[in-house]
Coordinates of C-alpha atoms and ligand atoms in Angstrom, one line a residue:
M8 CA 11.3 25.0 16.9
S9 CA 9.2 25.1 14.0
A10 CA 9.4 22.4 11.2
Q11 CA 9.8 25.2 8.8
E12 CA 12.8 26.3 10.5
L13 CA 14.1 23.2 10.7
R14 CA 13.4 22.6 7.3
E15 CA 15.5 25.8 6.4
K16 CA 18.1 25.1 9.1
F17 CA 18.7 22.3 7.5
I18 CA 18.9 23.3 3.9
D19 CA 21.0 25.9 4.6
F20 CA 23.5 24.2 6.6
F21 CA 24.5 21.8 3.8
K22 CA 23.8 24.4 1.0
S23 CA 26.3 26.8 2.4
R24 CA 28.7 23.6 2.4
G25 CA 28.2 22.7 -1.7
H26 CA 25.2 20.9 -1.7
A27 CA 22.9 21.1 -4.4
V28 CA 19.4 22.0 -3.4
V29 CA 17.2 19.1 -4.8
P30 CA 13.2 19.1 -4.3
S31 CA 11.1 16.2 -3.3
S32 CA 10.6 13.7 -5.8
S33 CA 7.1 12.5 -6.1
L34 CA 6.0 9.7 -3.3
I35 CA 4.2 7.7 -6.1
S36 CA 7.8 5.9 -6.8
D37 CA 9.1 5.2 -10.6
D38 CA 11.3 2.7 -9.3
P39 CA 9.6 -0.4 -10.3
T40 CA 11.1 -2.6 -7.2
V41 CA 9.0 -0.2 -4.8
L42 CA 5.4 1.5 -4.6
L43 CA 6.2 4.1 -2.4
T44 CA 8.8 6.4 -1.8
T45 CA 10.6 5.2 1.4
A46 CA 13.6 7.3 1.5
G47 CA 15.5 10.3 0.4
M48 CA 18.2 8.1 -1.6
Q49 CA 15.3 6.5 -4.0
Q50 CA 15.6 9.4 -6.6
F51 CA 19.4 8.9 -6.4
K52 CA 19.7 5.2 -7.0
K53 CA 21.1 6.3 -11.0
Y54 CA 23.8 8.6 -9.4
Y55 CA 24.9 6.1 -7.2
L56 CA 25.3 4.1 -9.7
G57 CA 27.0 5.9 -12.2
E58 CA 24.2 6.2 -14.4
R59 CA 24.2 9.5 -14.6
S60 CA 26.2 12.3 -13.6
A61 CA 25.3 14.4 -10.7
L62 CA 28.0 16.8 -11.8
D63 CA 25.7 17.1 -15.0
D64 CA 22.2 17.5 -13.4
F65 CA 23.0 19.1 -10.1
G66 CA 26.3 20.8 -10.9
S67 CA 27.6 19.4 -7.3
R68 CA 28.6 16.0 -6.5
N69 CA 26.6 16.5 -3.1
A70 CA 23.1 17.2 -2.6
V71 CA 20.5 17.8 -0.1
S72 CA 16.8 17.3 0.1
I73 CA 13.6 16.7 2.5
Q74 CA 12.4 14.2 0.9
K75 CA 8.0 13.2 1.0
C76 CA 8.5 9.7 2.5
F77 CA 5.6 7.0 3.3
R78 CA 6.8 3.4 5.0
T79 CA 3.7 0.5 5.3
T80 CA 6.6 -1.5 7.3
D81 CA 5.7 1.0 10.4
I82 CA 1.8 1.0 10.2
E83 CA 1.0 -1.2 13.0
E84 CA 3.4 0.9 15.3
V85 CA 1.7 4.1 14.4
G86 CA -0.1 4.7 17.8
D87 CA 3.3 5.3 19.9
E88 CA 5.0 7.8 20.2
R89 CA 7.6 8.0 17.1
H90 CA 6.1 6.1 14.4
L91 CA 4.3 7.7 11.2
T92 CA 3.3 6.2 7.7
F93 CA 4.0 9.6 6.2
F94 CA 6.6 11.2 7.3
E95 CA 9.3 14.1 5.7
M96 CA 12.7 13.0 5.9
L97 CA 15.6 15.7 5.6
G98 CA 19.1 14.3 4.3
N99 CA 22.1 15.0 2.8
F100 CA 23.8 12.8 -0.3
S101 CA 27.0 12.6 -1.9
F102 CA 28.1 10.5 -5.4
G103 CA 31.3 10.0 -5.6
G104 CA 32.3 13.4 -3.6
Y105 CA 33.1 13.5 0.3
F106 CA 32.8 9.7 2.3
K107 CA 32.5 8.9 5.9
R108 CA 34.8 11.6 7.8
E109 CA 32.6 14.3 6.2
A110 CA 29.6 13.1 6.4
I111 CA 30.0 11.9 10.1
Y112 CA 31.4 15.8 11.1
Y113 CA 28.5 17.5 9.4
A114 CA 25.9 14.9 11.1
Y115 CA 27.8 15.7 14.2
D116 CA 28.2 19.9 13.7
F117 CA 25.0 19.9 12.9
L118 CA 23.2 18.1 16.0
T119 CA 25.8 19.6 18.3
K120 CA 26.3 23.1 17.4
E121 CA 23.1 24.0 15.2
L122 CA 20.5 22.4 17.3
G123 CA 22.4 22.3 20.2
L124 CA 21.7 18.9 21.2
K125 CA 23.9 15.6 23.0
I126 CA 24.5 12.5 21.4
D127 CA 23.8 10.2 23.5
Y128 CA 25.3 7.1 21.8
V129 CA 26.0 6.1 18.2
T130 CA 26.2 2.2 16.3
I131 CA 28.5 0.9 14.1
F132 CA 28.3 -1.8 11.6
D133 CA 30.3 -5.1 13.0
P134 CA 30.2 -8.5 11.2
E135 CA 30.7 -10.3 14.3
K136 CA 27.3 -9.7 15.3
V137 CA 25.6 -10.8 11.9
P138 CA 24.3 -14.3 12.7
G139 CA 26.2 -17.2 10.3
G140 CA 24.9 -17.6 6.8
D141 CA 24.0 -14.0 6.6
W142 CA 24.7 -12.4 3.4
R143 CA 26.1 -9.3 5.5
K144 CA 28.2 -11.5 7.3
E145 CA 31.1 -10.9 4.6
V146 CA 31.3 -7.1 5.1
P147 CA 34.1 -5.8 7.1
F148 CA 34.0 -4.1 10.5
D149 CA 33.7 -0.3 9.8
Y150 CA 37.0 0.3 11.5
E151 CA 36.8 3.6 9.8
S152 CA 33.5 5.1 11.5
F153 CA 34.7 3.8 14.6
S154 CA 38.1 6.2 14.7
I155 CA 35.9 9.1 13.1
W156 CA 33.6 9.0 16.0
Q157 CA 36.4 8.3 18.2
E158 CA 38.3 11.3 16.9
L159 CA 35.2 13.3 18.0
G160 CA 35.4 12.3 21.5
L161 CA 32.8 9.9 21.8
P162 CA 34.4 7.2 24.6
E163 CA 34.2 3.2 23.2
E164 CA 31.6 2.6 25.1
K165 CA 29.2 5.2 23.3
I166 CA 30.4 3.4 19.8
R167 CA 28.0 0.7 20.1
R168 CA 28.7 -2.0 17.6
E169 CA 25.6 -3.7 15.9
G170 CA 24.7 -6.5 13.4
I171 CA 22.3 -6.2 10.3
D172 CA 20.6 -3.2 11.9
N173 CA 23.7 -0.8 10.7
F174 CA 23.5 -2.3 7.5
W175 CA 21.0 -0.6 5.0
G176 CA 20.0 -2.9 2.0
P177 CA 18.2 -1.4 -0.7
P178 CA 14.4 -0.7 -0.5
G179 CA 12.8 -3.5 -2.7
T180 CA 14.8 -6.0 -4.2
E181 CA 18.3 -4.7 -5.3
G182 CA 20.5 -1.7 -5.4
P183 CA 22.8 0.0 -3.6
C184 CA 23.8 -0.5 0.0
G185 CA 26.5 -0.5 2.7
P186 CA 27.2 -0.1 6.4
T187 CA 25.7 3.0 8.5
T188 CA 26.4 4.5 11.6
E189 CA 23.5 5.6 13.3
I190 CA 23.0 8.7 16.1
F191 CA 20.9 8.5 19.2
V192 CA 20.0 11.3 20.9
K193 CA 17.8 11.5 24.3
G194 CA 17.9 7.6 24.0
I195 CA 15.6 8.2 20.3
E196 CA 17.4 7.4 16.7
V197 CA 18.0 11.0 14.7
W198 CA 19.6 10.3 12.0
N199 CA 20.8 7.2 9.8
L200 CA 24.2 7.8 7.7
V201 CA 24.7 5.4 4.8
F202 CA 27.8 4.5 3.3
N203 CA 27.0 3.0 -0.2
E204 CA 30.1 0.9 -1.2
Y205 CA 27.9 -2.2 -2.8
Y206 CA 25.7 -3.0 -4.9
A207 CA 23.2 -5.8 -3.7
T208 CA 21.9 -7.9 -6.4
S209 CA 18.5 -9.3 -6.3
E210 CA 20.2 -12.7 -4.8
K211 CA 22.1 -10.6 -2.3
K212 CA 25.4 -11.0 -4.1
L213 CA 27.4 -8.1 -2.8
K214 CA 29.2 -6.2 -5.9
K215 CA 31.6 -3.0 -4.9
L216 CA 30.2 0.5 -6.7
G217 CA 32.7 2.1 -8.9
E218 CA 32.5 5.2 -6.6
P219 CA 31.3 5.2 -2.9
G220 CA 28.7 7.3 -1.9
V221 CA 27.1 8.8 1.1
D222 CA 22.9 8.5 1.7
T223 CA 21.9 10.2 5.2
G224 CA 18.4 10.3 6.6
S225 CA 17.2 11.7 9.4
G226 CA 13.0 11.9 10.6
L227 CA 12.4 15.9 10.5
E228 CA 9.1 14.5 13.3
R229 CA 11.5 12.8 15.4
L230 CA 14.4 15.3 15.1
L231 CA 11.9 18.4 15.7
A232 CA 10.5 16.3 18.7
V233 CA 13.9 15.6 20.3
K234 CA 14.7 19.3 19.6
N235 CA 11.9 20.6 21.5
G236 CA 12.4 18.0 24.1
F237 CA 9.1 16.2 23.1
G238 CA 8.5 12.8 24.2
D239 CA 5.9 12.0 21.3
V240 CA 6.4 13.4 17.4
F241 CA 2.6 14.3 17.4
E242 CA 3.1 17.0 19.7
I243 CA 5.6 19.2 17.0
D244 CA 3.6 21.8 14.7
T245 CA 3.2 19.8 11.8
L246 CA 1.0 16.9 13.9
A247 CA -0.2 19.0 17.3
P248 CA -3.3 20.9 15.3
L249 CA -4.4 17.8 13.5
L250 CA -4.4 15.6 16.7
A251 CA -5.9 18.8 18.3
E252 CA -8.9 18.4 15.3
V253 CA -9.2 15.0 16.3
E254 CA -9.8 15.2 19.8
K255 CA -12.4 18.5 19.1
I256 CA -14.3 16.3 16.8
K257 CA -14.4 13.4 19.5
P258 CA -13.3 14.3 22.9
G259 CA -12.2 11.7 25.5
L260 CA -11.2 9.0 22.4
D261 CA -8.3 6.8 22.9
L262 CA -5.3 8.4 22.0
R263 CA -3.6 5.7 20.2
I264 CA -6.7 6.0 18.1
K265 CA -6.7 9.7 17.8
K266 CA -3.1 9.3 16.5
I267 CA -3.8 6.5 14.3
L268 CA -6.6 8.9 12.7
A269 CA -4.6 12.0 12.1
D270 CA -1.5 10.0 11.2
H271 CA -4.1 8.0 8.3
L272 CA -5.5 11.4 7.5
R273 CA -2.2 13.4 6.8
G274 CA -0.5 10.4 5.1
S275 CA -3.9 9.9 2.5
A276 CA -3.5 13.6 1.9
F277 CA -0.4 13.5 0.8
L278 CA -0.8 10.4 -1.5
I279 CA -3.9 11.8 -2.9
A280 CA -2.6 15.3 -3.5
E281 CA 0.2 13.5 -5.4
G282 CA -2.4 12.1 -7.8
L283 CA -2.8 8.8 -6.3
R284 CA -6.2 7.2 -5.9
P285 CA -7.5 4.4 -4.1
S286 CA -7.9 0.8 -6.0
N287 CA -7.4 -2.4 -5.5
K288 CA -4.0 -2.7 -6.2
E289 CA -0.7 -1.4 -5.9
A290 CA -0.2 2.0 -4.3
G291 CA -3.6 2.7 -4.6
Y292 CA -4.6 -0.3 -2.3
I293 CA -2.2 1.1 0.1
L294 CA -4.3 4.4 0.2
R295 CA -7.7 2.8 0.3
R296 CA -6.5 0.8 3.6
L297 CA -5.7 4.1 5.1
L298 CA -9.3 5.5 4.2
R299 CA -11.3 2.2 5.5
R300 CA -9.3 2.7 8.6
I301 CA -10.6 6.2 9.1
V302 CA -13.8 5.4 8.1
A303 CA -14.4 2.1 10.2
Y304 CA -13.0 4.1 12.8
Q305 CA -15.8 6.9 12.3
I306 CA -18.3 4.0 12.6
R307 CA -17.1 2.3 15.3
F308 CA -16.6 5.2 17.8
D309 CA -19.5 6.9 16.5
I310 CA -17.9 10.2 15.0
H311 CA -20.6 12.3 12.5
A312 CA -18.0 15.4 12.4
D313 CA -16.8 15.2 8.9
I314 CA -13.7 14.5 9.7
F315 CA -12.2 14.6 5.9
S316 CA -13.5 17.9 5.6
I317 CA -11.9 19.4 8.6
A318 CA -8.9 17.4 8.5
T319 CA -8.0 18.2 5.0
A320 CA -8.8 22.1 5.9
R321 CA -6.6 21.5 8.7
L322 CA -3.6 20.3 6.9
Q323 CA -3.4 22.7 3.8
A324 CA -3.3 25.0 6.8
I325 CA -0.3 23.1 8.1
F326 CA 1.5 22.7 5.0
Q327 CA 0.8 25.4 2.4
A328 CA 4.1 27.0 2.9
A329 CA 6.0 24.1 2.1
Y330 CA 3.8 21.9 0.0
P331 CA 1.2 24.2 -1.9
D332 CA 0.2 20.9 -4.4
L333 CA -1.5 20.1 -1.0
L334 CA -3.8 23.3 -1.7
A335 CA -4.3 22.6 -5.5
S336 CA -5.5 18.9 -5.0
E337 CA -8.7 17.3 -4.8
I338 CA -8.1 15.7 -1.7
F339 CA -11.1 16.0 -0.1
P340 CA -13.6 14.7 -2.8
V341 CA -11.7 11.7 -3.4
M342 CA -11.9 10.8 0.5
E343 CA -15.4 11.6 0.4
M344 CA -16.2 9.2 -2.1
E345 CA -14.0 6.3 -0.8
R346 CA -16.1 6.5 2.2
D347 CA -19.4 6.6 0.4
K348 CA -18.2 3.2 -1.2
F349 CA -17.5 1.5 1.9
E350 CA -19.5 3.2 4.7
S351 CA -22.7 1.1 4.3
A352 CA -20.8 -2.4 3.9
L353 CA -18.6 -1.8 6.9
S354 CA -21.4 -0.8 9.2
K355 CA -23.1 -4.2 8.3
G356 CA -19.6 -5.9 9.0
F357 CA -19.3 -4.4 12.2
K358 CA -23.2 -5.4 12.7
E359 CA -21.7 -9.2 11.9
L360 CA -18.8 -9.1 13.7
G361 CA -20.7 -8.7 16.9
R362 CA -22.3 -11.7 16.3
Y363 CA -19.3 -13.9 16.9
E364 CA -18.4 -15.1 20.2
E365 CA -15.3 -17.2 18.9
M366 CA -13.8 -16.3 16.0
T367 CA -11.2 -17.8 13.4
A368 CA -8.7 -16.5 11.2
A369 CA -11.0 -17.8 8.3
D370 CA -14.1 -16.0 9.8
A371 CA -12.1 -12.6 10.1
F372 CA -10.9 -13.2 6.3
Y373 CA -14.7 -13.5 5.5
L374 CA -15.7 -10.7 7.2
Y375 CA -12.8 -8.8 5.5
E376 CA -13.7 -10.1 1.8
T377 CA -17.3 -9.7 2.5
Y378 CA -17.7 -6.3 4.0
G379 CA -14.3 -5.0 3.9
L380 CA -13.5 -4.5 7.6
P381 CA -9.8 -4.1 8.1
F382 CA -8.3 -6.9 9.9
E383 CA -6.4 -4.5 12.5
V384 CA -9.8 -2.9 13.4
M385 CA -11.5 -6.3 13.8
K386 CA -8.7 -7.1 16.4
E387 CA -9.3 -4.0 18.4
M388 CA -13.4 -4.1 18.5
S389 CA -13.8 -7.4 19.1
P390 CA -12.5 -9.9 22.1
A391 CA -13.3 -12.8 19.8
A392 CA -10.8 -11.6 17.1
K393 CA -8.2 -10.4 19.6
D394 CA -6.1 -13.5 19.5
I395 CA -6.2 -14.0 15.8
R396 CA -2.4 -13.7 14.5
K397 CA -1.6 -11.7 11.6
E398 CA 0.0 -14.9 9.9
D399 CA -3.1 -17.0 9.9
F400 CA -5.3 -14.3 8.6
E401 CA -2.8 -13.7 5.6
A402 CA -2.6 -17.5 5.3
E403 CA -6.3 -17.1 4.5
F404 CA -5.4 -15.0 1.9
E405 CA -3.3 -17.0 0.0
K406 CA -5.8 -19.9 0.3
H407 CA -8.4 -17.8 -1.2
R408 CA -6.0 -16.9 -4.1
E409 CA -5.4 -21.0 -4.6
I410 CA -9.3 -21.3 -4.6
S411 CA -9.9 -18.6 -6.8
R412 CA -7.1 -20.2 -9.4
V413 CA -7.6 -24.1 -8.8
G414 CA -9.0 -24.7 -12.3
A415 CA -7.4 -27.9 -12.1
E416 CA -9.9 -30.2 -10.3
E417 CA -12.9 -28.4 -11.2
K418 CA -15.5 -28.5 -13.8
F419 CA -16.1 -25.6 -15.8
G420 CA -19.7 -25.6 -14.2
G421 CA -22.6 -24.6 -16.8
H422 CA -20.3 -24.8 -19.5
G423 CA -19.7 -28.5 -20.2
L424 CA -15.8 -28.1 -20.6
T425 CA -13.4 -30.2 -18.1
D426 CA -9.9 -29.7 -17.6
E427 CA -8.4 -32.8 -18.7
N428 CA -7.6 -32.5 -22.4
Q429 CA -6.8 -28.7 -21.6
N430 CA -3.3 -27.4 -20.6
G431 CA -2.4 -24.8 -18.2
A432 CA -2.3 -21.7 -20.6
E433 CA -5.8 -22.9 -22.0
R434 CA -7.0 -23.5 -18.4
E435 CA -6.1 -19.9 -17.8
K436 CA -7.5 -18.3 -20.6
I437 CA -10.8 -19.9 -19.9
M438 CA -10.8 -18.8 -16.2
R439 CA -10.1 -15.3 -17.8
L440 CA -13.4 -15.5 -20.2
H441 CA -15.3 -17.1 -17.4
T442 CA -15.2 -14.1 -15.2
A443 CA -15.6 -11.6 -18.4
T444 CA -18.8 -13.8 -18.9
H445 CA -20.0 -12.7 -15.4
L446 CA -18.8 -9.5 -16.3
L447 CA -20.9 -9.8 -19.5
Q448 CA -23.6 -10.4 -17.7
A449 CA -24.1 -7.6 -15.2
G450 CA -22.7 -5.0 -18.0
L451 CA -25.9 -6.2 -20.3
R452 CA -28.3 -6.0 -17.3
K453 CA -26.6 -2.6 -16.5
I454 CA -27.1 -1.0 -20.0
L455 CA -30.5 -3.4 -21.2
G456 CA -32.0 -3.5 -17.7
P457 CA -33.2 -6.5 -15.9
E458 CA -34.9 -8.0 -18.6
V459 CA -31.6 -9.9 -19.6
E460 CA -31.7 -13.1 -18.6
Q461 CA -28.9 -15.9 -19.0
G462 CA -30.2 -18.7 -21.7
G463 CA -27.0 -20.5 -22.1
S464 CA -23.2 -20.1 -22.1
D465 CA -20.4 -21.7 -23.9
I466 CA -16.8 -20.9 -23.2
T467 CA -13.4 -22.2 -25.4
P468 CA -9.9 -21.3 -25.2
E469 CA -10.9 -18.8 -28.1
R470 CA -13.8 -17.0 -27.3
L471 CA -16.7 -16.8 -25.1
R472 CA -20.6 -17.3 -26.2
F473 CA -23.4 -15.9 -23.9
D474 CA -26.9 -16.1 -24.9
F475 CA -29.6 -14.1 -23.5
S476 CA -33.3 -12.8 -23.3
F477 CA -33.9 -9.8 -25.3
N478 CA -36.6 -9.0 -27.4
R479 CA -34.3 -6.7 -30.4
K480 CA -30.9 -6.7 -31.8
L481 CA -28.6 -4.5 -30.1
T482 CA -27.6 -1.2 -31.3
D483 CA -23.9 -0.8 -32.0
E484 CA -24.0 2.0 -29.4
E485 CA -25.3 -0.2 -26.7
L486 CA -22.3 -2.9 -27.6
K487 CA -19.9 -0.4 -27.5
E488 CA -21.7 0.9 -24.0
V489 CA -21.5 -2.9 -22.6
E490 CA -17.7 -3.4 -23.8
I491 CA -16.7 0.1 -22.2
W492 CA -18.4 -1.1 -19.1
V493 CA -17.0 -4.5 -18.7
N494 CA -13.6 -3.1 -19.8
G495 CA -13.8 -0.5 -16.8
V496 CA -14.5 -2.8 -14.3
I497 CA -11.4 -5.0 -15.3
N498 CA -9.6 -1.9 -15.0
E499 CA -10.9 -1.2 -11.7
D500 CA -9.2 -5.0 -11.0
W501 CA -11.5 -5.7 -8.0
P502 CA -11.1 -9.2 -6.3
V503 CA -13.3 -12.1 -7.0
S504 CA -14.4 -14.2 -4.4
F505 CA -17.2 -16.4 -3.6
I506 CA -19.2 -17.5 -0.3
V507 CA -21.1 -20.8 0.1
L508 CA -24.7 -20.4 1.2
P509 CA -27.8 -22.5 1.6
I510 CA -29.4 -22.4 -1.6
E511 CA -33.1 -20.4 -0.5
E512 CA -30.8 -18.0 1.3
A513 CA -28.8 -17.7 -1.8
K514 CA -31.6 -16.8 -3.8
K515 CA -32.8 -14.1 -1.1
T516 CA -29.5 -12.3 -1.9
G517 CA -30.4 -11.4 -5.0
A518 CA -27.4 -13.1 -6.9
L519 CA -28.4 -14.5 -10.3
F520 CA -29.0 -17.9 -11.1
F521 CA -29.7 -20.2 -14.2
F522 CA -33.0 -21.3 -14.1
K523 CA -32.4 -24.4 -16.0
E524 CA -29.8 -25.4 -13.8
K525 CA -30.6 -27.7 -10.7
Y526 CA -28.4 -26.2 -8.0
P527 CA -27.3 -29.1 -4.6
E528 CA -28.5 -27.9 -1.3
M529 CA -25.3 -25.6 -0.7
V530 CA -24.4 -23.3 -3.5
K531 CA -21.4 -21.1 -4.2
V532 CA -22.3 -17.3 -4.9
Y533 CA -19.4 -15.7 -6.7
F534 CA -19.3 -11.9 -6.3
I535 CA -16.9 -9.3 -7.7
G536 CA -16.7 -5.7 -6.2
P537 CA -15.4 -4.4 -3.1
S538 CA -17.7 -6.3 -1.0
F539 CA -20.4 -9.2 -1.4
E540 CA -22.7 -6.0 -0.2
E541 CA -21.6 -4.0 -3.3
A542 CA -20.5 -6.5 -5.6
I543 CA -21.1 -5.5 -9.3
S544 CA -21.8 -8.8 -10.0
K545 CA -23.3 -12.1 -7.9
E546 CA -23.7 -15.3 -9.8
F547 CA -24.6 -19.0 -8.9
C548 CA -21.1 -20.8 -9.6
G549 CA -18.8 -23.2 -9.8
G550 CA -16.1 -21.1 -10.3
P551 CA -13.3 -21.3 -11.1
H552 CA -12.2 -17.9 -12.0
V553 CA -9.3 -15.3 -11.5
A554 CA -8.7 -13.6 -8.3
R555 CA -9.0 -10.4 -9.7
T556 CA -10.9 -8.6 -12.3
G557 CA -7.6 -6.9 -13.7
E558 CA -6.5 -10.6 -14.6
I559 CA -8.9 -10.8 -17.4
G560 CA -7.3 -8.2 -20.2
R561 CA -9.1 -6.8 -22.5
F562 CA -12.8 -7.4 -23.8
R563 CA -14.0 -7.6 -27.1
I564 CA -17.6 -8.3 -28.4
I565 CA -16.7 -9.7 -31.9
K566 CA -20.7 -10.6 -32.8
E567 CA -24.2 -10.2 -31.7
E568 CA -26.7 -12.3 -33.6
S569 CA -30.4 -13.9 -33.2
A570 CA -30.2 -17.2 -31.0
G571 CA -33.7 -17.9 -31.4
A572 CA -36.8 -16.1 -30.4
G573 CA -36.6 -13.7 -27.8
L574 CA -33.0 -14.9 -27.6
R575 CA -29.9 -13.2 -28.5
R576 CA -26.1 -14.3 -28.7
I577 CA -22.5 -12.2 -27.9
R578 CA -19.6 -13.6 -28.6
G579 CA -16.5 -12.3 -27.3
V580 CA -12.8 -12.4 -26.6
I581 CA -10.2 -11.1 -24.5
E582 CA -6.8 -9.5 -26.1
Ligands
LIG25 N1 18.2 5.2 3.2 C1 18.7 5.5 4.6 C2 17.1 5.5 5.4 O1 16.2 5.6 5.0 C3 19.6 6.8 5.2 O2 18.6 8.2 4.4 O3 17.4 5.5 7.1

């Protein structure tokens, strides 16, 4: 059976049983509690909550959809037989229409009669299996589902009782939730039926919903693989041809790596088709990580073929009927741009990685920060990195954030201000202005040229003041351009990081320093951008700075004037 046949079969089955056909919502969720759409029910939250009426909007209390979904929680599992980041979810829903009996009968009929499959066993919710103290322990045993399955002829041992795995919690912090019954065929979970009876608040308090609802989800890829008797989702027709392309590009490449490439190529294509662009924040950052991992593998496994253009052409052929948007969008140029941005830094990072015989989580974080090397790739590639635990790596992340935020202990190096008489809000403001000063210097050099050199700088909680060498007054256009450039970098939300180097080595990196200042043997070089190699700004500096440029806010130049012969002075504010 092809994916298209299964999609049609599913839709027709529920349509002929009074369900309105609702198109997939965007992968980029408009629900503020999640970044990406992870389940079919998300677009229907308002109907479960009674905020809107399905009857008014769809002409029915029941709906059916095929939802584009993306789950980062499964990213580490990708490469096995059944996990994917992007997948299609078949689902039927009811908002105060039918409940457990109909939902279970529909699923049973669809699987056994339409697809001719045999149910191995099912699971149902039992609070006895929930650990003490857990908020879900107060939910009663799902006796109703139990007896419906018995009615359908399942013997008691095939109706397994489970705990929290059979309670669907809301994606994000709060939302509709309730007990579930999961259906297993050939040992694989193919369908999850959720009975939304409650609303979980962000403090995990349960309230009864006015009208109970049904939310079911069946991963198309898994169900189709099971239907076709495949042991691996990558054998179905929406994945196999893509995997075959990867194989052609690099015969003999490890199967797990091939699957990761196919999965990430497919996932990023769908995200880009939805209008998402790689960036350093939120959903854009998820996309960036996928693309970076692909590029890292290209370098690591010496893949010279243009994997992005080959894959996008193949993906468009696979999905043109079901998702015509994939044809119209600019998938390939976006991927290519991202590759150009990270390729050289990643290559250098790999060389650097090869030098380590032993490695700590802090080293791994340094390589990640400096060259953008993905953590998983380092682990796979370097015996020295193999045993570094993800938690330790993440702890380094946190530490770094703290370092960037200190503020309290450190002097505002070079700016003549100490923190003693400042409150937290002022310190915060000064840090933002401080990072803005670095960007201002970089922007001036960008627009006016390298003759711009720092002459002095002073920051108060109200404004920054920056003196620099330049032999004439700046035009309004030049000032505007600098301002636009600085705000552009702010919007890109780049990380702000530093490395510590011996002074002579630091000077060789091309980082800017202040000639008048005397520096110690070891200096901190603050850099802003995707990596040290590709930094937008590099300066000797004691810090502290904000963690990301996005924290600065909008930058505005308020004044430009002379500060002596060949010296100009700019005052700027953030708002
Ligand atoms: N929301 C449930 C799931 O994602 C059922 O659709 O599994």
